[in-house]
PDB file of C-alpha atoms and ligand atoms in Angstrom:
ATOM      1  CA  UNK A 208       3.606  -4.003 -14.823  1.00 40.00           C
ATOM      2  CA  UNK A 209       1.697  -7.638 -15.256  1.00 44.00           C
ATOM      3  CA  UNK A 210       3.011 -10.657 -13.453  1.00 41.00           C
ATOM      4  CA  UNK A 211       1.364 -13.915 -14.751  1.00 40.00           C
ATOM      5  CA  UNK A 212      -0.187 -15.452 -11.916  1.00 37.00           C
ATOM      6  CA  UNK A 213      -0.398 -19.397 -12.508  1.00 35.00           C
ATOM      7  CA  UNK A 214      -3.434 -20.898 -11.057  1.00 35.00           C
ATOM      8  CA  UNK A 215      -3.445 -24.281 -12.781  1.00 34.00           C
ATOM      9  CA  UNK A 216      -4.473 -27.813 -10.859  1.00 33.00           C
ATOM     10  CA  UNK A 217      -5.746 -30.640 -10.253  1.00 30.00           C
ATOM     11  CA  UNK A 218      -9.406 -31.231  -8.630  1.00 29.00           C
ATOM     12  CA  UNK A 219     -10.330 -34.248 -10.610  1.00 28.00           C
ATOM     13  CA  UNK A 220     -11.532 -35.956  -7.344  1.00 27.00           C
ATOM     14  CA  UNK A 221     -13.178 -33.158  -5.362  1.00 29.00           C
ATOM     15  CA  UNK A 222     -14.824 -32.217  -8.470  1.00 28.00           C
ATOM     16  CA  UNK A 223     -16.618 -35.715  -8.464  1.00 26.00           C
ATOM     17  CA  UNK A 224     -17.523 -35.966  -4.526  1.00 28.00           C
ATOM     18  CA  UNK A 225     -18.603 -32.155  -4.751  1.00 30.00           C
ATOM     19  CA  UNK A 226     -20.825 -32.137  -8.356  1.00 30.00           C
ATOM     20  CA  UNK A 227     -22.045 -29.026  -9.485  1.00 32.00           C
ATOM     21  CA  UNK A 228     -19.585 -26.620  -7.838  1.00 35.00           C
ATOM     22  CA  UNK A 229     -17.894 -26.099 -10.355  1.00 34.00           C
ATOM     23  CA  UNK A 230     -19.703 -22.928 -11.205  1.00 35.00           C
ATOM     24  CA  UNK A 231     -18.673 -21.812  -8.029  1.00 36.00           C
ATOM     25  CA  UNK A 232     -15.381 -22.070  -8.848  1.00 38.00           C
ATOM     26  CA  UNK A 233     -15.481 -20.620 -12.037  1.00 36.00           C
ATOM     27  CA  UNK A 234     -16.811 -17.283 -10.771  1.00 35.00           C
ATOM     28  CA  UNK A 235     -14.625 -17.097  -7.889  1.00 43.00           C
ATOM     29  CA  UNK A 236     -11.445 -16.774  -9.600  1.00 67.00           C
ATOM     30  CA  UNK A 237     -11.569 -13.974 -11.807  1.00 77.00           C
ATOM     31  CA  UNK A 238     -10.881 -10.625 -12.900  1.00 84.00           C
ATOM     32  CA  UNK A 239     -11.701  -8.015 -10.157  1.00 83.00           C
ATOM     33  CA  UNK A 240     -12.543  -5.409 -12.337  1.00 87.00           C
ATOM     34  CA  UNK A 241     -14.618  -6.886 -14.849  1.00 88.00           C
ATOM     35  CA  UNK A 242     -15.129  -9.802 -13.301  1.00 82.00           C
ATOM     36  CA  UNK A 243     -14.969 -12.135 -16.326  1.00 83.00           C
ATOM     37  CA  UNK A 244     -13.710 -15.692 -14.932  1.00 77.00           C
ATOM     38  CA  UNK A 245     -10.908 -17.361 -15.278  1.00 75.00           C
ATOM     39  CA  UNK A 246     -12.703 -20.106 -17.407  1.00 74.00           C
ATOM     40  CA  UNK A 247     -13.587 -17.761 -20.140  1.00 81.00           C
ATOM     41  CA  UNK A 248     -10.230 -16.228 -20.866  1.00 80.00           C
ATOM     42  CA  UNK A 249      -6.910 -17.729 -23.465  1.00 81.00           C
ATOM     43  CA  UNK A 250      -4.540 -16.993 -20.704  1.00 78.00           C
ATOM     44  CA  UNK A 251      -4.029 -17.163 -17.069  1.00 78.00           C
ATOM     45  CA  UNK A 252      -5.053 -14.372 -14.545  1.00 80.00           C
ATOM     46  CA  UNK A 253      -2.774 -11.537 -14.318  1.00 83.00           C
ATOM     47  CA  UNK A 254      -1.674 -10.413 -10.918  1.00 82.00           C
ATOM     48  CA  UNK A 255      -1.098  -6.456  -9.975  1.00 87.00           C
ATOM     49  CA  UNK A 256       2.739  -6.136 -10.172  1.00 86.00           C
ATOM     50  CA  UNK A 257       2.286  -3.381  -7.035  1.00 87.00           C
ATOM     51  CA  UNK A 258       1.033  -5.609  -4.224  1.00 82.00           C
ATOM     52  CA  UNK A 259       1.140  -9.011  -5.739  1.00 77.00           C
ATOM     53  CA  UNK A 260      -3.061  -9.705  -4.526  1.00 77.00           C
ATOM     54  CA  UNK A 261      -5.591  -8.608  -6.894  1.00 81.00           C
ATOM     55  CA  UNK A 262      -5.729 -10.248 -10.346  1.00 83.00           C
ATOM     56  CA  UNK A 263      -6.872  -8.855 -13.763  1.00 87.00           C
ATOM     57  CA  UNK A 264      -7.541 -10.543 -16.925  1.00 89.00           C
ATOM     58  CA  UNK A 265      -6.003  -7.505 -19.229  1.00 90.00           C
ATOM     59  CA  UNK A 266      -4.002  -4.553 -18.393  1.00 91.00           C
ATOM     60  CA  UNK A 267      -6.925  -2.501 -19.481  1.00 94.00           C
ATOM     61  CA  UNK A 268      -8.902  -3.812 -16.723  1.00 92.00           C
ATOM     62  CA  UNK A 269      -5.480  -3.535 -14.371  1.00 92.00           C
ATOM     63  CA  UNK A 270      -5.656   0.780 -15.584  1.00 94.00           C
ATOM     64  CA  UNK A 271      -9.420   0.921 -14.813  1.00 94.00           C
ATOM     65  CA  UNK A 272      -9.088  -0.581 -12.231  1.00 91.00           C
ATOM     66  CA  UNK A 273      -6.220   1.333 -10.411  1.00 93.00           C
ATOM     67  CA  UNK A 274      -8.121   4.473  -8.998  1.00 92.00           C
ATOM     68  CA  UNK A 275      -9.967   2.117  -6.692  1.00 89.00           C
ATOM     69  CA  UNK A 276      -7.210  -0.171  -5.800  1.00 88.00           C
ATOM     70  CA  UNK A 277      -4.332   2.617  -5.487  1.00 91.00           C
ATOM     71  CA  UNK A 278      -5.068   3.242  -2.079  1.00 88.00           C
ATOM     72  CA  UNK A 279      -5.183  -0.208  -0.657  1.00 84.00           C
ATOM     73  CA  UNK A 280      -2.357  -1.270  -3.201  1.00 88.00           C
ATOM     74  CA  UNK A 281       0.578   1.161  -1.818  1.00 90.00           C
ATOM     75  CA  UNK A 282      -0.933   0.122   1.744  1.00 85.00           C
ATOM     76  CA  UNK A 283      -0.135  -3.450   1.379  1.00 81.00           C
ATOM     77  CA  UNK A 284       2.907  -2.760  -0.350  1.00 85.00           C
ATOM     78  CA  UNK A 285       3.300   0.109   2.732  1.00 84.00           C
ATOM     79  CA  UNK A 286       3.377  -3.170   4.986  1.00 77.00           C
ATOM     80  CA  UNK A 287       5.508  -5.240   3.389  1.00 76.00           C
ATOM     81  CA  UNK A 288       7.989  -2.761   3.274  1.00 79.00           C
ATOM     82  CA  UNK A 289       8.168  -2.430   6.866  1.00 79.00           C
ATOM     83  CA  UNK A 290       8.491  -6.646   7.176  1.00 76.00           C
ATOM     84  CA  UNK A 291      11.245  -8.209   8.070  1.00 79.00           C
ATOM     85  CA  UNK A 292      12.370 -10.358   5.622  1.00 79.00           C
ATOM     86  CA  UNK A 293      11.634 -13.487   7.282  1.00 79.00           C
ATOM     87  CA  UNK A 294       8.005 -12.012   7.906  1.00 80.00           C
ATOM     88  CA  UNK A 295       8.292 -11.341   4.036  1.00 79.00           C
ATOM     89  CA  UNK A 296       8.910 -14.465   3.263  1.00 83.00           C
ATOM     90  CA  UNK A 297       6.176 -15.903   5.025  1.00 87.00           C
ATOM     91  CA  UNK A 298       3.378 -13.353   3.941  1.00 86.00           C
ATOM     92  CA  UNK A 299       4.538 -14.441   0.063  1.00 87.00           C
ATOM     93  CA  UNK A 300       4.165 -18.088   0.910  1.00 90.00           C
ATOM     94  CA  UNK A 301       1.062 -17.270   2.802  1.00 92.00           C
ATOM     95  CA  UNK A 302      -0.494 -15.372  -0.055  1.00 90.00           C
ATOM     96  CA  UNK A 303       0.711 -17.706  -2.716  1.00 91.00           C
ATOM     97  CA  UNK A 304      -1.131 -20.634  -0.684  1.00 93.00           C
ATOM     98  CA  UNK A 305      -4.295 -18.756  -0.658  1.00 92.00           C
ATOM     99  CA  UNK A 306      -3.849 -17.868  -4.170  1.00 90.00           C
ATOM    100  CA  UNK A 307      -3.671 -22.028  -4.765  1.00 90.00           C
ATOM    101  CA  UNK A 308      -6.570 -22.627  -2.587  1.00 93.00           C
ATOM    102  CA  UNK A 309      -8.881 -19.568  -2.966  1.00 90.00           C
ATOM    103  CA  UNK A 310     -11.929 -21.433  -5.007  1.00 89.00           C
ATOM    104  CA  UNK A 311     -12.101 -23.560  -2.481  1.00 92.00           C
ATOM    105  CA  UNK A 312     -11.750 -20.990   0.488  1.00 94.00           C
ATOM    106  CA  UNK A 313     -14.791 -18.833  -1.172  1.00 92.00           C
ATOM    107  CA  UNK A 314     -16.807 -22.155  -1.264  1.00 93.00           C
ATOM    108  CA  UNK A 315     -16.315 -22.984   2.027  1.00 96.00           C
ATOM    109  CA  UNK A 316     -16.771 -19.279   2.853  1.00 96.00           C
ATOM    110  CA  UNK A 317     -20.007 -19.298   1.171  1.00 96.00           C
ATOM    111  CA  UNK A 318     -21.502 -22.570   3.055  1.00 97.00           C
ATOM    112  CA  UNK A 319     -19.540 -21.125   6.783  1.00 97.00           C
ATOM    113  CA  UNK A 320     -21.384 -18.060   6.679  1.00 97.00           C
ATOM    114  CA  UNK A 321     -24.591 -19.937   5.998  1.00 97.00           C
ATOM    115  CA  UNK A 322     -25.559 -16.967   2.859  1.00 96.00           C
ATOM    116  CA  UNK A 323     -27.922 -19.263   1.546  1.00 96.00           C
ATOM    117  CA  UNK A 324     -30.087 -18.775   4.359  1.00 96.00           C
ATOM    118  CA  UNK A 325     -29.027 -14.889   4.933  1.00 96.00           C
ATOM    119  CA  UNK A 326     -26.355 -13.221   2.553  1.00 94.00           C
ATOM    120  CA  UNK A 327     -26.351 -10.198   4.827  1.00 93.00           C
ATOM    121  CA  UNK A 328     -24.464 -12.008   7.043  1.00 95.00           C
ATOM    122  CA  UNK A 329     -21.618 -11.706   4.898  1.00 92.00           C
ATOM    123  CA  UNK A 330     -21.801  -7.848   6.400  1.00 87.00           C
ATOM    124  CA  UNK A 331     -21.125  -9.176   9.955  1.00 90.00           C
ATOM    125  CA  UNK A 332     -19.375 -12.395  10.116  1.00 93.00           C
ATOM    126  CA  UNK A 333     -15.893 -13.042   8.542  1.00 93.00           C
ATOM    127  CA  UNK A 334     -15.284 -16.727   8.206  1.00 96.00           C
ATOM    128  CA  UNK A 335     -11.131 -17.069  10.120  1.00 95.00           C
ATOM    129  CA  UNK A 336      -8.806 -20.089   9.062  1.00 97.00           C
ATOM    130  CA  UNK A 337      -6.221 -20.722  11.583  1.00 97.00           C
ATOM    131  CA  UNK A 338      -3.019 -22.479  10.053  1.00 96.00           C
ATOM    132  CA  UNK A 339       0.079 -23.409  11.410  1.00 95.00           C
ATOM    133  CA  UNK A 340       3.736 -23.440   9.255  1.00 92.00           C
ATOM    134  CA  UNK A 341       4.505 -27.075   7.618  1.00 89.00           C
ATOM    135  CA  UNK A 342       8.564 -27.612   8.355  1.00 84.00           C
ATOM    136  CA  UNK A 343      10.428 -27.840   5.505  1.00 80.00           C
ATOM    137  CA  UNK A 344       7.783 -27.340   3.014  1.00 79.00           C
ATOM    138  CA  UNK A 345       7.857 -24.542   0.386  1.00 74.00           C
ATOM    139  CA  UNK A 346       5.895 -25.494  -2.018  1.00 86.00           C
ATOM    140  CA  UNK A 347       2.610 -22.863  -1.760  1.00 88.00           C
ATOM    141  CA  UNK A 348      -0.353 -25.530  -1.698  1.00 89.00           C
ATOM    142  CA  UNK A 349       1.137 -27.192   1.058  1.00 91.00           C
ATOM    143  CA  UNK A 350       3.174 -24.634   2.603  1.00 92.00           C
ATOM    144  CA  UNK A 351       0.699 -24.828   5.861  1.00 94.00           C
ATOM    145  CA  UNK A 352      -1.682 -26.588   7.856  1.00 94.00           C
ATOM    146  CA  UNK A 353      -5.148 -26.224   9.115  1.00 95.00           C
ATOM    147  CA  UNK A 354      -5.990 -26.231  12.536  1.00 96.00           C
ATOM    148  CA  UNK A 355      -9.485 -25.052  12.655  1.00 96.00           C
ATOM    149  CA  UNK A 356     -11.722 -23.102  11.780  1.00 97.00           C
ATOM    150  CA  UNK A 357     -14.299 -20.854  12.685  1.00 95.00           C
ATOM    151  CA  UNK A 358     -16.996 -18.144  11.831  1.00 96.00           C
ATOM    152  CA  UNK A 359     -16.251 -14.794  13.854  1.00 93.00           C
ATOM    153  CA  UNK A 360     -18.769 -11.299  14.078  1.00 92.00           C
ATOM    154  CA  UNK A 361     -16.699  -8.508  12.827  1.00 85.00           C
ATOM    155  CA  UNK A 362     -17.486  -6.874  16.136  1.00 84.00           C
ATOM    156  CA  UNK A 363     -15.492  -9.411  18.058  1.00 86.00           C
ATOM    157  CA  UNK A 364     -12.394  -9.120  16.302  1.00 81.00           C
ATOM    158  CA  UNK A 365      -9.189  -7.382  17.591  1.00 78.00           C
ATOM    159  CA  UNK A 366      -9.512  -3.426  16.378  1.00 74.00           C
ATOM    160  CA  UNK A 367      -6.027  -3.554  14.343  1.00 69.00           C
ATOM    161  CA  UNK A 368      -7.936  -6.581  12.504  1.00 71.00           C
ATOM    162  CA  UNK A 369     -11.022  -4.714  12.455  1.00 75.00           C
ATOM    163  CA  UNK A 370      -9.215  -1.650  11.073  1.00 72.00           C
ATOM    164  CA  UNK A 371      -7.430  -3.935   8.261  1.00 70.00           C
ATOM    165  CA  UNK A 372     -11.095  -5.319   6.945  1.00 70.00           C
ATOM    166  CA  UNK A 373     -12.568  -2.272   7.043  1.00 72.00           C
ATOM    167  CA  UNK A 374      -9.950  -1.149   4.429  1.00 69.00           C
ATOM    168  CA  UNK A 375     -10.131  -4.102   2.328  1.00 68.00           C
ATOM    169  CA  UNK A 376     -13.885  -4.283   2.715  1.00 69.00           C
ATOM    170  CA  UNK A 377     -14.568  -0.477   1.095  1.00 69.00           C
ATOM    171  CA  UNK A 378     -12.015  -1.664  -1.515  1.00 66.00           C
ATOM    172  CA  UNK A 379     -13.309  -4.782  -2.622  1.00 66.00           C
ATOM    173  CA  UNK A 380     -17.424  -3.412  -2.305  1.00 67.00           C
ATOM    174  CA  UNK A 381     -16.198  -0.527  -4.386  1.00 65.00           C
ATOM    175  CA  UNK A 382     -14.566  -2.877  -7.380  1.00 65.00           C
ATOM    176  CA  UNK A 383     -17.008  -5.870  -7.185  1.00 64.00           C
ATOM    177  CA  UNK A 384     -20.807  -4.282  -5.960  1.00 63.00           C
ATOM    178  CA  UNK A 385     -20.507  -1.799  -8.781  1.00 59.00           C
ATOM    179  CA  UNK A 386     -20.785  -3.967 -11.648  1.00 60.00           C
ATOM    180  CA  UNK A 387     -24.184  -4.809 -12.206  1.00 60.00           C
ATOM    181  CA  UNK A 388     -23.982  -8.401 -12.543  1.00 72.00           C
ATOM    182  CA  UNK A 389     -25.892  -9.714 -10.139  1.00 80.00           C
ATOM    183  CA  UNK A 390     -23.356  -9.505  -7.351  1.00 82.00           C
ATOM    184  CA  UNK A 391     -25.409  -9.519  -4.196  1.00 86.00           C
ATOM    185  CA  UNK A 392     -22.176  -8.704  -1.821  1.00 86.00           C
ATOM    186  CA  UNK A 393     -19.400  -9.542  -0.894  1.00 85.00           C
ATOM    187  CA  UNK A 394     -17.683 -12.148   1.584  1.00 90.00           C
ATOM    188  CA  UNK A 395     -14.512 -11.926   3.816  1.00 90.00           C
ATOM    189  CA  UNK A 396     -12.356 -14.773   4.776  1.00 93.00           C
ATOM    190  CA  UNK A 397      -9.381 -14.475   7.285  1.00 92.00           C
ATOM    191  CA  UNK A 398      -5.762 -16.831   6.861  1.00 94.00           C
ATOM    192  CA  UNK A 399      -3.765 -16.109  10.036  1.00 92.00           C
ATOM    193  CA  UNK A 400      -0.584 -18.698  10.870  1.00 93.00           C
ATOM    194  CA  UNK A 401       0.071 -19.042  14.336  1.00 90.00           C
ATOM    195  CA  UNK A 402       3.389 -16.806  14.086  1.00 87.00           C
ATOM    196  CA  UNK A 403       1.044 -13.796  13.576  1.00 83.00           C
ATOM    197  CA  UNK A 404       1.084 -13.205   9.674  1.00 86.00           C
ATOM    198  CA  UNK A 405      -1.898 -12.746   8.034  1.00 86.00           C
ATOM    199  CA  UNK A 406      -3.854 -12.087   4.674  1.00 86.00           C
ATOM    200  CA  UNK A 407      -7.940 -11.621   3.938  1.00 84.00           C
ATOM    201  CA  UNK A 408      -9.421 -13.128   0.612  1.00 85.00           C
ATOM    202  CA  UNK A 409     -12.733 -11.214  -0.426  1.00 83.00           C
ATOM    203  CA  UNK A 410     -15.369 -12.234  -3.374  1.00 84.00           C
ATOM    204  CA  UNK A 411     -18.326 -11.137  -4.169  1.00 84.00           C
ATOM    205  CA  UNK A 412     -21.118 -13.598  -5.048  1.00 89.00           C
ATOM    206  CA  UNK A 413     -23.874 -13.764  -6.574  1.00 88.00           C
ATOM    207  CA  UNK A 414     -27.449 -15.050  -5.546  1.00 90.00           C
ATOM    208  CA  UNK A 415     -26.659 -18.644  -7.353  1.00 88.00           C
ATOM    209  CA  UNK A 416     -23.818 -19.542  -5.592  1.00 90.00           C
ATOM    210  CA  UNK A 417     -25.628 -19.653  -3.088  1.00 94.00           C
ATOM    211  CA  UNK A 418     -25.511 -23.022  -1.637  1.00 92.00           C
ATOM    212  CA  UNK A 419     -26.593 -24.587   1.600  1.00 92.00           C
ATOM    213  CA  UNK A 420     -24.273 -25.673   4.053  1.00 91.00           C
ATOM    214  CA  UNK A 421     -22.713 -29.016   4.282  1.00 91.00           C
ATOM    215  CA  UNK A 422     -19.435 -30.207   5.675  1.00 93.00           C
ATOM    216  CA  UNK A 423     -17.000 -27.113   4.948  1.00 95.00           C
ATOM    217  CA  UNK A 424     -14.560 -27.359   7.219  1.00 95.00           C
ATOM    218  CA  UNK A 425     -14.281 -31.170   6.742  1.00 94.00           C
ATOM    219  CA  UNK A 426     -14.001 -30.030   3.007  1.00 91.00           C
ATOM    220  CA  UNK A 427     -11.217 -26.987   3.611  1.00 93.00           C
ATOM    221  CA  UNK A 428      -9.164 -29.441   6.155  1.00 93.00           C
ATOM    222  CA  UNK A 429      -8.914 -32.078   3.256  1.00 91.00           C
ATOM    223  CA  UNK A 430      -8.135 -29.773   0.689  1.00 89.00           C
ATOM    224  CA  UNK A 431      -5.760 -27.496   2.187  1.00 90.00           C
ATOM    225  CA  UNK A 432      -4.021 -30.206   4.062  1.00 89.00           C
ATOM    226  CA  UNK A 433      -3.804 -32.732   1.214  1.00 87.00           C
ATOM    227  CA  UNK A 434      -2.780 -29.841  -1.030  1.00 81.00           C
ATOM    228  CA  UNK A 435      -5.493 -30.350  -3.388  1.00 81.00           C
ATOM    229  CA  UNK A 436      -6.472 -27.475  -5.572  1.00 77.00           C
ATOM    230  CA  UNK A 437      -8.756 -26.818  -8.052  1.00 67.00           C
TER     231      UNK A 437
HETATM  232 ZN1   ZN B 284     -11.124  -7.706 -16.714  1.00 52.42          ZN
HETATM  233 ZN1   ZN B 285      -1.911  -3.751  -6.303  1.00 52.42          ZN
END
């Protein structure tokens, strides 16, 4: 049922011109049932076999986990079912890409959504990356480009995207409020290429993440469109 999902990379240099968030990183990319990071485990994340999104770092956590993810798992699978395969192939590359830049995306995320000053505005804004294909590229970190980027109010979005975060946003409170570890909430963030596919990345964080906003999307444009992952 486990598919080992490789998340290794280099960061080396944003690692030096971005000091000390590093523990950012570390607690962003873990397992989303018992949260332990990535850091702290032999092995790699595993990812959900189902839906090919959420990662666990056992299959124990994958089983307790399941009740809570079922729902949202046979959705998503639900979807890709009724893609065409060249839409297929685009959501995979499109989650895989996330997958390679997420620490970076939930930093960004964190500083977009300005949660230092107010994390409850992670219950009303949803930070949205706009990204176009890149021609002949298929390798994941660099399979697309940024554009921009901006901070939206769930209120303004589109109802069928509206619909979608709702869903994901019970799913992911449900899994990541509930483990008493100092998760304060939990933050959204929206990849949408310009052909119309799309995929949402949600974290929770906790109050010392908390960071205050600098350049982000100065940050996200030269890591996603270098390809640099950490
Ligand atoms: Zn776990
Ligand atoms: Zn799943």
């Amino acid at each position: 049922m486990m598919k080992s999902g490789k998340t290794s990379g280099s960061g080396a240099k944003l690692r030096d011109r971005n000091a000390g968030g590093m523990s950012t990183h570390k607690r962003m990319v873990e397992c989303q049932y018992c949260r332990k990071p990535r850091a702290d485990l032999d092995g790699p994340l595993q990812c959900c076999s189902g839906c090919k999104v959420d990662v666990y770092c056992s299959r124990e956590c994958q089983k307790k986990a399941w009740p809570s993810h079922k729902s949202m798992c046979k959705q998503i699978q639900q979807r890709d079912a009724e893609a065409t395969t060249e839409e297929m192939d685009e959501i995979v590359l499109l989650r895989k890409f996330k997958g390679k830049h997420r620490p970076m995306i939930f930093e960004c995320t964190v500083q977009a959504l300005d949660l230092y000053n107010d994390p409850t505005r992670s219950q009303r804004y949803i930070l949205i990356i706009d990204l176009e294909r890149r021609p002949h590229s298929n390798q994941p970190a660099i399979a697309f480009r940024m554009v921009d980027a901006r901070v939206v109010a769930f209120e303004d979005m589109e109802s069928a995207q509206r619909n979608e975060m709702r869903i994901q946003m019970h799913q992911a409170e449900g899994a990541l409020m509930g483990s008493g570890d100092g998760t304060i909430g939990v933050m959204f963030t929206m990849l949408r290429v310009n052909t119309g596919a799309a995929t949402i990345a949600g974290a929770g964080f906790t109050k010392d993440v908390l960071v205050p906003s600098r350049d982000w999307k100065g940050l996200l444009r030269t890591c996603m469109n270098n390809g640099v992952v950490v």
